PDB file of C-alpha atoms and ligand atoms in Angstrom:
ATOM      1  CA  UNK A 470      26.934 -22.791  -6.472  1.00  0.00           C
ATOM      2  CA  UNK A 471      24.547 -21.595  -9.170  1.00  0.00           C
ATOM      3  CA  UNK A 472      25.144 -17.987 -10.295  1.00  0.00           C
ATOM      4  CA  UNK A 473      22.148 -15.640 -10.065  1.00  0.00           C
ATOM      5  CA  UNK A 474      20.793 -14.974 -13.573  1.00  0.00           C
ATOM      6  CA  UNK A 475      21.458 -11.493 -14.984  1.00  0.00           C
ATOM      7  CA  UNK A 476      18.583  -9.003 -14.604  1.00  0.00           C
ATOM      8  CA  UNK A 477      16.497  -8.292 -17.714  1.00  0.00           C
ATOM      9  CA  UNK A 478      17.809  -5.515 -19.946  1.00  0.00           C
ATOM     10  CA  UNK A 479      15.470  -2.471 -20.082  1.00  0.00           C
ATOM     11  CA  UNK A 480      14.190  -3.387 -23.541  1.00  0.00           C
ATOM     12  CA  UNK A 481      13.482  -6.972 -22.424  1.00  0.00           C
ATOM     13  CA  UNK A 482      11.623  -5.686 -19.370  1.00  0.00           C
ATOM     14  CA  UNK A 483       9.613  -3.293 -21.588  1.00  0.00           C
ATOM     15  CA  UNK A 484       8.571  -6.189 -23.816  1.00  0.00           C
ATOM     16  CA  UNK A 485       7.451  -8.096 -20.718  1.00  0.00           C
ATOM     17  CA  UNK A 486       5.458  -5.114 -19.347  1.00  0.00           C
ATOM     18  CA  UNK A 487       3.769  -4.563 -22.726  1.00  0.00           C
ATOM     19  CA  UNK A 488       2.864  -8.251 -22.858  1.00  0.00           C
ATOM     20  CA  UNK A 489       1.389  -8.165 -19.340  1.00  0.00           C
ATOM     21  CA  UNK A 490      -0.725  -5.111 -20.281  1.00  0.00           C
ATOM     22  CA  UNK A 491      -1.948  -6.907 -23.431  1.00  0.00           C
ATOM     23  CA  UNK A 492      -2.860 -10.036 -21.425  1.00  0.00           C
ATOM     24  CA  UNK A 493      -4.621  -8.211 -18.573  1.00  0.00           C
ATOM     25  CA  UNK A 494      -8.083  -8.001 -20.249  1.00  0.00           C
ATOM     26  CA  UNK A 495      -8.305 -11.799 -19.890  1.00  0.00           C
ATOM     27  CA  UNK A 496      -9.032 -11.152 -16.207  1.00  0.00           C
ATOM     28  CA  UNK A 497     -11.731  -8.540 -16.888  1.00  0.00           C
ATOM     29  CA  UNK A 498     -14.536 -11.139 -16.673  1.00  0.00           C
ATOM     30  CA  UNK A 499     -13.925 -11.739 -12.971  1.00  0.00           C
ATOM     31  CA  UNK A 500     -14.352  -9.727  -9.787  1.00  0.00           C
ATOM     32  CA  UNK A 501     -16.000  -6.398  -9.063  1.00  0.00           C
ATOM     33  CA  UNK A 502     -14.971  -2.904  -8.071  1.00  0.00           C
ATOM     34  CA  UNK A 503     -15.295  -1.995  -4.387  1.00  0.00           C
ATOM     35  CA  UNK A 504     -18.780  -0.575  -3.858  1.00  0.00           C
ATOM     36  CA  UNK A 505     -18.954  -0.232  -0.073  1.00  0.00           C
ATOM     37  CA  UNK A 506     -17.345   3.179  -0.608  1.00  0.00           C
ATOM     38  CA  UNK A 507     -19.842   4.560  -3.190  1.00  0.00           C
ATOM     39  CA  UNK A 508     -17.345   6.950  -4.835  1.00  0.00           C
ATOM     40  CA  UNK A 509     -15.126   3.981  -5.734  1.00  0.00           C
ATOM     41  CA  UNK A 510     -17.990   2.170  -7.499  1.00  0.00           C
ATOM     42  CA  UNK A 511     -17.957   4.800 -10.269  1.00  0.00           C
ATOM     43  CA  UNK A 512     -14.550   3.768 -11.656  1.00  0.00           C
ATOM     44  CA  UNK A 513     -14.425   2.050 -15.065  1.00  0.00           C
ATOM     45  CA  UNK A 514     -13.537  -1.524 -13.985  1.00  0.00           C
ATOM     46  CA  UNK A 515     -11.786  -2.591 -17.176  1.00  0.00           C
ATOM     47  CA  UNK A 516      -8.513  -0.721 -16.856  1.00  0.00           C
ATOM     48  CA  UNK A 517      -4.992  -1.956 -16.220  1.00  0.00           C
ATOM     49  CA  UNK A 518      -1.697  -0.203 -15.617  1.00  0.00           C
ATOM     50  CA  UNK A 519       1.761  -1.302 -14.548  1.00  0.00           C
ATOM     51  CA  UNK A 520       4.900   0.683 -13.663  1.00  0.00           C
ATOM     52  CA  UNK A 521       8.322  -0.302 -12.425  1.00  0.00           C
ATOM     53  CA  UNK A 522      10.738   2.093 -10.722  1.00  0.00           C
ATOM     54  CA  UNK A 523      14.312   0.812 -10.711  1.00  0.00           C
ATOM     55  CA  UNK A 524      16.486   1.362  -7.643  1.00  0.00           C
ATOM     56  CA  UNK A 525      18.232   4.189  -9.529  1.00  0.00           C
ATOM     57  CA  UNK A 526      14.903   5.989 -10.090  1.00  0.00           C
ATOM     58  CA  UNK A 527      14.379   5.088 -13.780  1.00  0.00           C
ATOM     59  CA  UNK A 528      10.749   4.254 -14.616  1.00  0.00           C
ATOM     60  CA  UNK A 529       9.243   1.880 -17.175  1.00  0.00           C
ATOM     61  CA  UNK A 530       5.508   1.347 -17.641  1.00  0.00           C
ATOM     62  CA  UNK A 531       2.700  -0.037 -19.783  1.00  0.00           C
ATOM     63  CA  UNK A 532      -1.094   0.226 -20.063  1.00  0.00           C
ATOM     64  CA  UNK A 533      -3.018   2.847 -18.058  1.00  0.00           C
ATOM     65  CA  UNK A 534      -0.006   3.724 -15.919  1.00  0.00           C
ATOM     66  CA  UNK A 535      -0.794   7.462 -16.024  1.00  0.00           C
ATOM     67  CA  UNK A 536      -4.392   7.214 -14.800  1.00  0.00           C
ATOM     68  CA  UNK A 537      -4.812   8.249 -11.190  1.00  0.00           C
ATOM     69  CA  UNK A 538      -6.874   6.093  -8.840  1.00  0.00           C
ATOM     70  CA  UNK A 539      -7.664   5.945  -5.137  1.00  0.00           C
ATOM     71  CA  UNK A 540      -4.651   4.438  -3.386  1.00  0.00           C
ATOM     72  CA  UNK A 541      -6.727   3.371  -0.361  1.00  0.00           C
ATOM     73  CA  UNK A 542      -4.862   0.948   1.922  1.00  0.00           C
ATOM     74  CA  UNK A 543      -1.559   1.448   0.133  1.00  0.00           C
ATOM     75  CA  UNK A 544      -1.416   4.700   2.118  1.00  0.00           C
ATOM     76  CA  UNK A 545      -1.122   2.608   5.296  1.00  0.00           C
ATOM     77  CA  UNK A 546       2.515   2.040   4.343  1.00  0.00           C
ATOM     78  CA  UNK A 547       3.241   5.753   3.939  1.00  0.00           C
ATOM     79  CA  UNK A 548       1.561   6.428   7.293  1.00  0.00           C
ATOM     80  CA  UNK A 549       3.646   3.765   9.030  1.00  0.00           C
ATOM     81  CA  UNK A 550       6.807   5.205   7.437  1.00  0.00           C
ATOM     82  CA  UNK A 551       5.945   8.568   8.983  1.00  0.00           C
ATOM     83  CA  UNK A 552       5.351   6.969  12.384  1.00  0.00           C
ATOM     84  CA  UNK A 553       8.617   4.989  12.217  1.00  0.00           C
ATOM     85  CA  UNK A 554      10.496   8.176  11.322  1.00  0.00           C
ATOM     86  CA  UNK A 555       9.081  10.060  14.324  1.00  0.00           C
ATOM     87  CA  UNK A 556       8.428   7.612  17.158  1.00  0.00           C
ATOM     88  CA  UNK A 557      10.646   5.319  19.183  1.00  0.00           C
ATOM     89  CA  UNK A 558      10.073   1.666  18.172  1.00  0.00           C
ATOM     90  CA  UNK A 559       8.586   0.782  21.594  1.00  0.00           C
ATOM     91  CA  UNK A 560       6.032   3.608  21.261  1.00  0.00           C
ATOM     92  CA  UNK A 561       4.744   2.024  18.053  1.00  0.00           C
ATOM     93  CA  UNK A 562       5.032  -1.695  18.726  1.00  0.00           C
ATOM     94  CA  UNK A 563       3.561  -1.577  22.224  1.00  0.00           C
ATOM     95  CA  UNK A 564       0.323  -0.357  20.597  1.00  0.00           C
ATOM     96  CA  UNK A 565       0.137  -2.450  17.406  1.00  0.00           C
ATOM     97  CA  UNK A 566       1.412  -5.955  16.593  1.00  0.00           C
ATOM     98  CA  UNK A 567       3.454  -7.356  13.737  1.00  0.00           C
ATOM     99  CA  UNK A 568       1.642 -10.620  13.031  1.00  0.00           C
ATOM    100  CA  UNK A 569      -0.625 -11.535  10.118  1.00  0.00           C
ATOM    101  CA  UNK A 570      -4.267 -11.338  11.159  1.00  0.00           C
ATOM    102  CA  UNK A 571      -5.763 -14.128   9.047  1.00  0.00           C
ATOM    103  CA  UNK A 572      -8.933 -11.990   9.074  1.00  0.00           C
ATOM    104  CA  UNK A 573     -10.519  -9.596   6.602  1.00  0.00           C
ATOM    105  CA  UNK A 574      -8.910  -6.142   6.530  1.00  0.00           C
ATOM    106  CA  UNK A 575     -11.920  -4.543   8.223  1.00  0.00           C
ATOM    107  CA  UNK A 576     -12.776  -7.354  10.653  1.00  0.00           C
ATOM    108  CA  UNK A 577     -13.717  -6.425  14.216  1.00  0.00           C
ATOM    109  CA  UNK A 578     -13.748  -9.929  15.769  1.00  0.00           C
ATOM    110  CA  UNK A 579     -10.077 -10.232  16.699  1.00  0.00           C
ATOM    111  CA  UNK A 580      -9.858  -6.692  18.050  1.00  0.00           C
ATOM    112  CA  UNK A 581     -12.083  -7.384  21.022  1.00  0.00           C
ATOM    113  CA  UNK A 582     -10.583 -10.810  21.721  1.00  0.00           C
ATOM    114  CA  UNK A 583      -7.159  -9.148  21.798  1.00  0.00           C
ATOM    115  CA  UNK A 584      -8.176  -6.248  24.070  1.00  0.00           C
ATOM    116  CA  UNK A 585      -8.194  -3.497  21.462  1.00  0.00           C
ATOM    117  CA  UNK A 586      -4.627  -4.057  20.204  1.00  0.00           C
ATOM    118  CA  UNK A 587      -4.602  -4.519  16.405  1.00  0.00           C
ATOM    119  CA  UNK A 588      -2.614  -7.424  14.970  1.00  0.00           C
ATOM    120  CA  UNK A 589      -0.643  -5.280  12.512  1.00  0.00           C
ATOM    121  CA  UNK A 590      -0.530  -1.750  11.027  1.00  0.00           C
ATOM    122  CA  UNK A 591      -1.973  -2.805   7.628  1.00  0.00           C
ATOM    123  CA  UNK A 592      -5.429  -3.962   8.699  1.00  0.00           C
ATOM    124  CA  UNK A 593      -7.865  -1.096   9.211  1.00  0.00           C
ATOM    125  CA  UNK A 594      -7.694  -1.198  13.030  1.00  0.00           C
ATOM    126  CA  UNK A 595      -3.897  -1.024  12.891  1.00  0.00           C
ATOM    127  CA  UNK A 596      -3.905   1.841  10.396  1.00  0.00           C
ATOM    128  CA  UNK A 597      -6.384   3.738  12.568  1.00  0.00           C
ATOM    129  CA  UNK A 598      -3.985   3.233  15.478  1.00  0.00           C
ATOM    130  CA  UNK A 599      -1.105   4.618  13.375  1.00  0.00           C
ATOM    131  CA  UNK A 600      -3.343   7.551  12.359  1.00  0.00           C
ATOM    132  CA  UNK A 601      -3.884   8.209  16.070  1.00  0.00           C
ATOM    133  CA  UNK A 602      -0.106   8.174  16.675  1.00  0.00           C
ATOM    134  CA  UNK A 603       0.296  10.792  13.925  1.00  0.00           C
ATOM    135  CA  UNK A 604      -2.780  12.842  14.904  1.00  0.00           C
ATOM    136  CA  UNK A 605      -1.545  13.181  18.479  1.00  0.00           C
ATOM    137  CA  UNK A 606       1.837  14.541  17.302  1.00  0.00           C
ATOM    138  CA  UNK A 607       1.143  16.587  14.160  1.00  0.00           C
ATOM    139  CA  UNK A 608      -1.209  19.516  13.611  1.00  0.00           C
ATOM    140  CA  UNK A 609      -2.400  18.474  10.133  1.00  0.00           C
ATOM    141  CA  UNK A 610      -1.256  14.855   9.815  1.00  0.00           C
ATOM    142  CA  UNK A 611      -2.871  14.231   6.423  1.00  0.00           C
ATOM    143  CA  UNK A 612      -1.133  17.280   4.960  1.00  0.00           C
ATOM    144  CA  UNK A 613       2.222  16.104   6.285  1.00  0.00           C
ATOM    145  CA  UNK A 614       1.558  12.707   4.706  1.00  0.00           C
ATOM    146  CA  UNK A 615       0.616  14.341   1.393  1.00  0.00           C
ATOM    147  CA  UNK A 616       3.872  16.344   1.476  1.00  0.00           C
ATOM    148  CA  UNK A 617       5.842  13.181   2.187  1.00  0.00           C
ATOM    149  CA  UNK A 618       4.212  11.295  -0.698  1.00  0.00           C
ATOM    150  CA  UNK A 619       4.732  14.234  -3.072  1.00  0.00           C
ATOM    151  CA  UNK A 620       8.422  14.272  -2.151  1.00  0.00           C
ATOM    152  CA  UNK A 621       8.841  10.503  -2.433  1.00  0.00           C
ATOM    153  CA  UNK A 622       7.174  10.459  -5.849  1.00  0.00           C
ATOM    154  CA  UNK A 623       8.859  13.703  -6.946  1.00  0.00           C
ATOM    155  CA  UNK A 624       5.379  14.880  -8.031  1.00  0.00           C
ATOM    156  CA  UNK A 625       4.035  18.073  -6.401  1.00  0.00           C
ATOM    157  CA  UNK A 626       0.537  17.718  -7.915  1.00  0.00           C
ATOM    158  CA  UNK A 627      -0.476  14.609  -5.925  1.00  0.00           C
ATOM    159  CA  UNK A 628      -3.616  15.364  -3.917  1.00  0.00           C
ATOM    160  CA  UNK A 629      -6.619  13.937  -2.095  1.00  0.00           C
ATOM    161  CA  UNK A 630      -9.787  13.091  -3.942  1.00  0.00           C
ATOM    162  CA  UNK A 631     -12.092  14.955  -1.559  1.00  0.00           C
ATOM    163  CA  UNK A 632     -15.162  13.161  -2.962  1.00  0.00           C
ATOM    164  CA  UNK A 633     -13.676   9.810  -1.945  1.00  0.00           C
ATOM    165  CA  UNK A 634     -12.708  11.131   1.503  1.00  0.00           C
ATOM    166  CA  UNK A 635     -16.265  12.425   2.026  1.00  0.00           C
ATOM    167  CA  UNK A 636     -17.783   9.202   0.747  1.00  0.00           C
ATOM    168  CA  UNK A 637     -15.710   7.239   3.272  1.00  0.00           C
ATOM    169  CA  UNK A 638     -16.773   9.581   6.077  1.00  0.00           C
ATOM    170  CA  UNK A 639     -20.436   9.203   5.035  1.00  0.00           C
ATOM    171  CA  UNK A 640     -20.070   5.410   5.245  1.00  0.00           C
ATOM    172  CA  UNK A 641     -17.732   5.257   8.201  1.00  0.00           C
ATOM    173  CA  UNK A 642     -19.720   2.905  10.463  1.00  0.00           C
ATOM    174  CA  UNK A 643     -17.322  -0.045  10.429  1.00  0.00           C
ATOM    175  CA  UNK A 644     -14.115   1.974  10.720  1.00  0.00           C
ATOM    176  CA  UNK A 645     -15.734   4.140  13.391  1.00  0.00           C
ATOM    177  CA  UNK A 646     -16.697   0.967  15.287  1.00  0.00           C
ATOM    178  CA  UNK A 647     -13.050  -0.193  15.182  1.00  0.00           C
ATOM    179  CA  UNK A 648     -11.751   3.170  16.369  1.00  0.00           C
ATOM    180  CA  UNK A 649     -14.314   3.575  19.160  1.00  0.00           C
ATOM    181  CA  UNK A 650     -13.666   0.013  20.347  1.00  0.00           C
ATOM    182  CA  UNK A 651      -9.962   0.832  20.635  1.00  0.00           C
ATOM    183  CA  UNK A 652     -10.882   4.021  22.475  1.00  0.00           C
ATOM    184  CA  UNK A 653     -12.985   1.974  24.900  1.00  0.00           C
ATOM    185  CA  UNK A 654      -9.814   0.038  25.738  1.00  0.00           C
ATOM    186  CA  UNK A 655      -7.994   3.312  26.367  1.00  0.00           C
ATOM    187  CA  UNK A 656      -5.757   2.800  23.328  1.00  0.00           C
ATOM    188  CA  UNK A 657      -6.668   5.926  21.334  1.00  0.00           C
ATOM    189  CA  UNK A 658      -5.235   9.261  22.466  1.00  0.00           C
ATOM    190  CA  UNK A 659      -6.777  11.751  20.006  1.00  0.00           C
ATOM    191  CA  UNK A 660     -10.354  12.596  19.190  1.00  0.00           C
ATOM    192  CA  UNK A 661     -11.796   9.598  17.292  1.00  0.00           C
ATOM    193  CA  UNK A 662     -13.424  11.719  14.565  1.00  0.00           C
ATOM    194  CA  UNK A 663     -10.051  13.390  13.922  1.00  0.00           C
ATOM    195  CA  UNK A 664      -8.399   9.963  13.654  1.00  0.00           C
ATOM    196  CA  UNK A 665     -11.055   8.861  11.152  1.00  0.00           C
ATOM    197  CA  UNK A 666     -10.691  12.056   9.097  1.00  0.00           C
ATOM    198  CA  UNK A 667      -6.903  11.571   8.975  1.00  0.00           C
ATOM    199  CA  UNK A 668      -7.235   7.919   7.941  1.00  0.00           C
ATOM    200  CA  UNK A 669      -9.890   8.597   5.270  1.00  0.00           C
ATOM    201  CA  UNK A 670      -7.848  11.401   3.730  1.00  0.00           C
ATOM    202  CA  UNK A 671      -4.763   9.198   3.575  1.00  0.00           C
ATOM    203  CA  UNK A 672      -6.810   6.488   1.817  1.00  0.00           C
ATOM    204  CA  UNK A 673      -8.286   9.091  -0.573  1.00  0.00           C
ATOM    205  CA  UNK A 674      -4.934  10.137  -2.068  1.00  0.00           C
ATOM    206  CA  UNK A 675      -5.185   9.835  -5.859  1.00  0.00           C
ATOM    207  CA  UNK A 676      -2.036   8.601  -7.611  1.00  0.00           C
ATOM    208  CA  UNK A 677      -1.139   6.682 -10.743  1.00  0.00           C
ATOM    209  CA  UNK A 678       1.061   3.582 -11.119  1.00  0.00           C
ATOM    210  CA  UNK A 679       4.150   5.620 -12.007  1.00  0.00           C
ATOM    211  CA  UNK A 680       3.764   7.901  -8.983  1.00  0.00           C
ATOM    212  CA  UNK A 681       3.125   4.994  -6.617  1.00  0.00           C
ATOM    213  CA  UNK A 682       6.059   2.954  -7.902  1.00  0.00           C
ATOM    214  CA  UNK A 683       8.289   6.038  -7.485  1.00  0.00           C
ATOM    215  CA  UNK A 684       7.024   6.685  -3.957  1.00  0.00           C
ATOM    216  CA  UNK A 685       8.047   3.148  -2.926  1.00  0.00           C
ATOM    217  CA  UNK A 686      11.464   3.118  -4.637  1.00  0.00           C
ATOM    218  CA  UNK A 687      13.282   3.801  -1.343  1.00  0.00           C
ATOM    219  CA  UNK A 688      12.186   0.360  -0.120  1.00  0.00           C
ATOM    220  CA  UNK A 689      14.040  -1.146  -3.090  1.00  0.00           C
ATOM    221  CA  UNK A 690      17.057   1.118  -2.514  1.00  0.00           C
ATOM    222  CA  UNK A 691      18.070   0.436   1.120  1.00  0.00           C
ATOM    223  CA  UNK A 692      15.968   3.307   2.436  1.00  0.00           C
ATOM    224  CA  UNK A 693      17.279   6.047   0.141  1.00  0.00           C
ATOM    225  CA  UNK A 694      14.858   7.908  -2.118  1.00  0.00           C
ATOM    226  CA  UNK A 695      16.590   7.722  -5.524  1.00  0.00           C
ATOM    227  CA  UNK A 696      14.782  10.833  -6.800  1.00  0.00           C
ATOM    228  CA  UNK A 697      16.500  13.224  -4.379  1.00  0.00           C
ATOM    229  CA  UNK A 698      19.030  11.136  -2.427  1.00  0.00           C
ATOM    230  CA  UNK A 699      17.335  11.652   0.946  1.00  0.00           C
ATOM    231  CA  UNK A 700      17.487   8.955   3.621  1.00  0.00           C
ATOM    232  CA  UNK A 701      13.895   7.951   4.288  1.00  0.00           C
ATOM    233  CA  UNK A 702      14.721   4.841   6.303  1.00  0.00           C
ATOM    234  CA  UNK A 703      17.804   3.143   7.701  1.00  0.00           C
ATOM    235  CA  UNK A 704      18.780  -0.195   6.142  1.00  0.00           C
ATOM    236  CA  UNK A 705      17.338  -1.993   9.166  1.00  0.00           C
ATOM    237  CA  UNK A 706      14.001  -0.133   8.936  1.00  0.00           C
ATOM    238  CA  UNK A 707      13.863  -0.932   5.206  1.00  0.00           C
ATOM    239  CA  UNK A 708      14.326  -4.635   5.881  1.00  0.00           C
ATOM    240  CA  UNK A 709      11.738  -4.523   8.674  1.00  0.00           C
ATOM    241  CA  UNK A 710       9.147  -2.791   6.495  1.00  0.00           C
ATOM    242  CA  UNK A 711       9.672  -5.237   3.635  1.00  0.00           C
ATOM    243  CA  UNK A 712       9.292  -8.165   6.062  1.00  0.00           C
ATOM    244  CA  UNK A 713       6.048  -6.722   7.402  1.00  0.00           C
ATOM    245  CA  UNK A 714       4.751  -6.196   3.868  1.00  0.00           C
ATOM    246  CA  UNK A 715       5.532  -9.809   2.989  1.00  0.00           C
ATOM    247  CA  UNK A 716       3.689 -11.220   6.002  1.00  0.00           C
ATOM    248  CA  UNK A 717       0.813  -8.741   6.417  1.00  0.00           C
ATOM    249  CA  UNK A 718       0.478  -6.588   3.273  1.00  0.00           C
ATOM    250  CA  UNK A 719      -2.345  -8.562   1.636  1.00  0.00           C
ATOM    251  CA  UNK A 720      -4.430  -9.256   4.749  1.00  0.00           C
ATOM    252  CA  UNK A 721      -5.850 -12.769   4.870  1.00  0.00           C
ATOM    253  CA  UNK A 722      -4.475 -13.480   1.380  1.00  0.00           C
ATOM    254  CA  UNK A 723      -0.866 -12.714   2.394  1.00  0.00           C
ATOM    255  CA  UNK A 724       0.124 -16.388   2.382  1.00  0.00           C
ATOM    256  CA  UNK A 725      -1.321 -16.996  -1.074  1.00  0.00           C
ATOM    257  CA  UNK A 726       0.313 -13.820  -2.424  1.00  0.00           C
ATOM    258  CA  UNK A 727       3.694 -14.894  -1.000  1.00  0.00           C
ATOM    259  CA  UNK A 728       3.205 -18.304  -2.613  1.00  0.00           C
ATOM    260  CA  UNK A 729       2.310 -16.892  -6.021  1.00  0.00           C
ATOM    261  CA  UNK A 730       4.397 -13.700  -6.181  1.00  0.00           C
ATOM    262  CA  UNK A 731       6.919 -13.996  -3.342  1.00  0.00           C
ATOM    263  CA  UNK A 732       7.490 -10.253  -2.920  1.00  0.00           C
ATOM    264  CA  UNK A 733       6.663  -7.817  -0.112  1.00  0.00           C
ATOM    265  CA  UNK A 734       3.455  -6.099  -1.220  1.00  0.00           C
ATOM    266  CA  UNK A 735       0.536  -3.886  -0.260  1.00  0.00           C
ATOM    267  CA  UNK A 736      -2.888  -3.792  -1.853  1.00  0.00           C
ATOM    268  CA  UNK A 737      -5.766  -1.327  -1.703  1.00  0.00           C
ATOM    269  CA  UNK A 738      -9.463  -1.583  -2.559  1.00  0.00           C
ATOM    270  CA  UNK A 739      -8.961   1.003  -5.311  1.00  0.00           C
ATOM    271  CA  UNK A 740      -7.344  -1.913  -7.224  1.00  0.00           C
ATOM    272  CA  UNK A 741      -3.691  -0.957  -6.752  1.00  0.00           C
ATOM    273  CA  UNK A 742      -0.974  -3.326  -5.564  1.00  0.00           C
ATOM    274  CA  UNK A 743       2.569  -2.193  -4.818  1.00  0.00           C
ATOM    275  CA  UNK A 744       5.378  -4.767  -4.599  1.00  0.00           C
ATOM    276  CA  UNK A 745       9.078  -4.513  -3.806  1.00  0.00           C
ATOM    277  CA  UNK A 746      11.940  -6.462  -5.336  1.00  0.00           C
ATOM    278  CA  UNK A 747      14.575  -5.506  -2.747  1.00  0.00           C
ATOM    279  CA  UNK A 748      17.650  -3.743  -4.132  1.00  0.00           C
ATOM    280  CA  UNK A 749      16.195  -3.897  -7.645  1.00  0.00           C
ATOM    281  CA  UNK A 750      12.831  -2.203  -8.159  1.00  0.00           C
ATOM    282  CA  UNK A 751       9.452  -1.154  -6.828  1.00  0.00           C
ATOM    283  CA  UNK A 752       6.416  -2.120  -8.853  1.00  0.00           C
ATOM    284  CA  UNK A 753       2.839  -0.828  -9.007  1.00  0.00           C
ATOM    285  CA  UNK A 754       0.003  -2.587 -10.803  1.00  0.00           C
ATOM    286  CA  UNK A 755      -3.567  -1.353 -10.952  1.00  0.00           C
ATOM    287  CA  UNK A 756      -6.830  -2.832 -12.122  1.00  0.00           C
ATOM    288  CA  UNK A 757     -10.076  -2.109 -10.240  1.00  0.00           C
ATOM    289  CA  UNK A 758     -11.794  -5.528 -10.247  1.00  0.00           C
ATOM    290  CA  UNK A 759     -11.227  -7.168  -6.845  1.00  0.00           C
ATOM    291  CA  UNK A 760     -11.397 -10.702  -5.486  1.00  0.00           C
ATOM    292  CA  UNK A 761     -13.266 -11.558  -2.293  1.00  0.00           C
ATOM    293  CA  UNK A 762     -10.252 -10.490  -0.182  1.00  0.00           C
ATOM    294  CA  UNK A 763     -10.305  -6.980  -1.678  1.00  0.00           C
ATOM    295  CA  UNK A 764      -7.216  -7.508  -3.857  1.00  0.00           C
ATOM    296  CA  UNK A 765      -6.943  -6.697  -7.581  1.00  0.00           C
ATOM    297  CA  UNK A 766      -7.353  -9.836  -9.695  1.00  0.00           C
ATOM    298  CA  UNK A 767      -5.593  -8.638 -12.859  1.00  0.00           C
ATOM    299  CA  UNK A 768      -2.989  -6.888 -10.707  1.00  0.00           C
ATOM    300  CA  UNK A 769      -2.010 -10.027  -8.832  1.00  0.00           C
ATOM    301  CA  UNK A 770      -2.015 -12.010 -12.047  1.00  0.00           C
ATOM    302  CA  UNK A 771       0.317  -9.508 -13.707  1.00  0.00           C
ATOM    303  CA  UNK A 772       2.693  -9.614 -10.725  1.00  0.00           C
ATOM    304  CA  UNK A 773       2.873 -13.406 -11.049  1.00  0.00           C
ATOM    305  CA  UNK A 774       3.717 -12.964 -14.729  1.00  0.00           C
ATOM    306  CA  UNK A 775       6.295 -10.278 -13.983  1.00  0.00           C
ATOM    307  CA  UNK A 776       8.065 -12.353 -11.346  1.00  0.00           C
ATOM    308  CA  UNK A 777       8.251 -15.413 -13.571  1.00  0.00           C
ATOM    309  CA  UNK A 778       9.659 -13.254 -16.379  1.00  0.00           C
ATOM    310  CA  UNK A 779      12.255 -11.480 -14.212  1.00  0.00           C
ATOM    311  CA  UNK A 780      14.452 -14.558 -13.629  1.00  0.00           C
ATOM    312  CA  UNK A 781      15.306 -13.260 -10.141  1.00  0.00           C
ATOM    313  CA  UNK A 782      13.302 -13.147  -6.923  1.00  0.00           C
ATOM    314  CA  UNK A 783      14.227 -13.081  -3.236  1.00  0.00           C
ATOM    315  CA  UNK A 784      12.641 -16.532  -2.886  1.00  0.00           C
ATOM    316  CA  UNK A 785      15.037 -18.243  -5.290  1.00  0.00           C
TER     317      UNK A 785
HETATM  318  N1  LIG B1085     -10.512   3.068   3.082  1.00  0.00           N
HETATM  319  C1  LIG B1085     -10.703   1.637   3.019  1.00  0.00           C
HETATM  320  C2  LIG B1085     -11.429   1.160   4.258  1.00  0.00           C
HETATM  321  O1  LIG B1085     -11.234   1.709   5.274  1.00  0.00           O
HETATM  322  C3  LIG B1085      -9.372   0.962   2.851  1.00  0.00           C
HETATM  323  C4  LIG B1085      -9.482  -0.526   2.752  1.00  0.00           C
HETATM  324  C5  LIG B1085      -8.519  -1.152   1.778  1.00  0.00           C
HETATM  325  O2  LIG B1085      -8.013  -0.556   0.852  1.00  0.00           O
HETATM  326  N2  LIG B1085      -8.340  -2.440   1.962  1.00  0.00           N
HETATM  327  O3  LIG B1085     -12.205   0.247   4.232  1.00  0.00           O
END
C-alpha cells in the first residue's frame, strides 16, 4: 500500500496559487468573452482570480479574487441544492435526468427527441426545469436563492446584477424556446415568463472567487457549511451532487475536464469555474475568455496546474 501524500502546507499552497495567477496571462491570447448576452461582452477579458476555501472555512487566494463577476450557470448548482432540500427525490428525478448530454449547454435538439425531459439539471433546459420546481413552490424564488447564497458565502452584500438579468431577458429567445417546448410537453407547471425571470436572476448573481469558493465549501465538508455549522446537505446528497458535477458540470466538455482536472466542477459563461476536492477544499477560478464550449480557458488551465501541484486528488 502506498500512503497518500500529505496535503500542502498553507504557505506551500499560497506559493502555488501565486504562481498560477502569474502564469494565467499566457492564456490571454486565446478565446473570447461571451457576447450573446450583451452585458457580459463589456467585461475586461484579461483578468484572472483564484480562491480556495478549505473544509474548515479558511480561505486563500491570488490574482483578481475580489472582483465580482456574473456567476451564470454556476447558479444552477445553488438552485438544485434548494430543490433537493425541499422536494422528494422522485419529484425531482422524474422530471430531469442525471446523464451527461454530450450537447451544448443551450442545445434544443435532444429536448424534443427525449419528449421534453432534460438530460440533467446543469444544461439550460434542466436548470429551467429546476427553476420551475422552485417557482411553483416559493413566492420569490430568486430572493430565496439569493438569501441561501448569502448565507453559504457568509456575505450579506451578494446581489443580482440587474443589468445582466435584463440583458438576458432581452435576448431570451433560445432559453424561451427551451422552456416553451417543455411546456408543450406538459412538463412546466408555472408561468413560463416567471420561470425565465427566476432563471435569469439566478444567473445574474454577481460574486467574486472568494465568495463562490466559500458558498461551495459545504460540498467539500460532507454537507456542512463551515462558516456557520449548518447542515446544508446530508452526506449522501453531498456525494450525489459531487458525482453529478463530475459527469455533467462542464456540459459537452465534462469528459475532457474529468481527464485533465479530475474534480467535480461547474462552469459559467461569465468565466467562472468552481471545483470540489471532496473533504479538502472548494476552489473557484475566474477568467472571462471562453473556449468554444463556453468554459474559461485560463480557469481550466489553472485548475490543471492546481491539481498537479496538490499531490492529492480523488482520481489517484
Ligand atoms: N444565462 C446563461 C444562458 O442561459 C447561462 C449559460 C452558462 O453559463 N453556460 O445561456
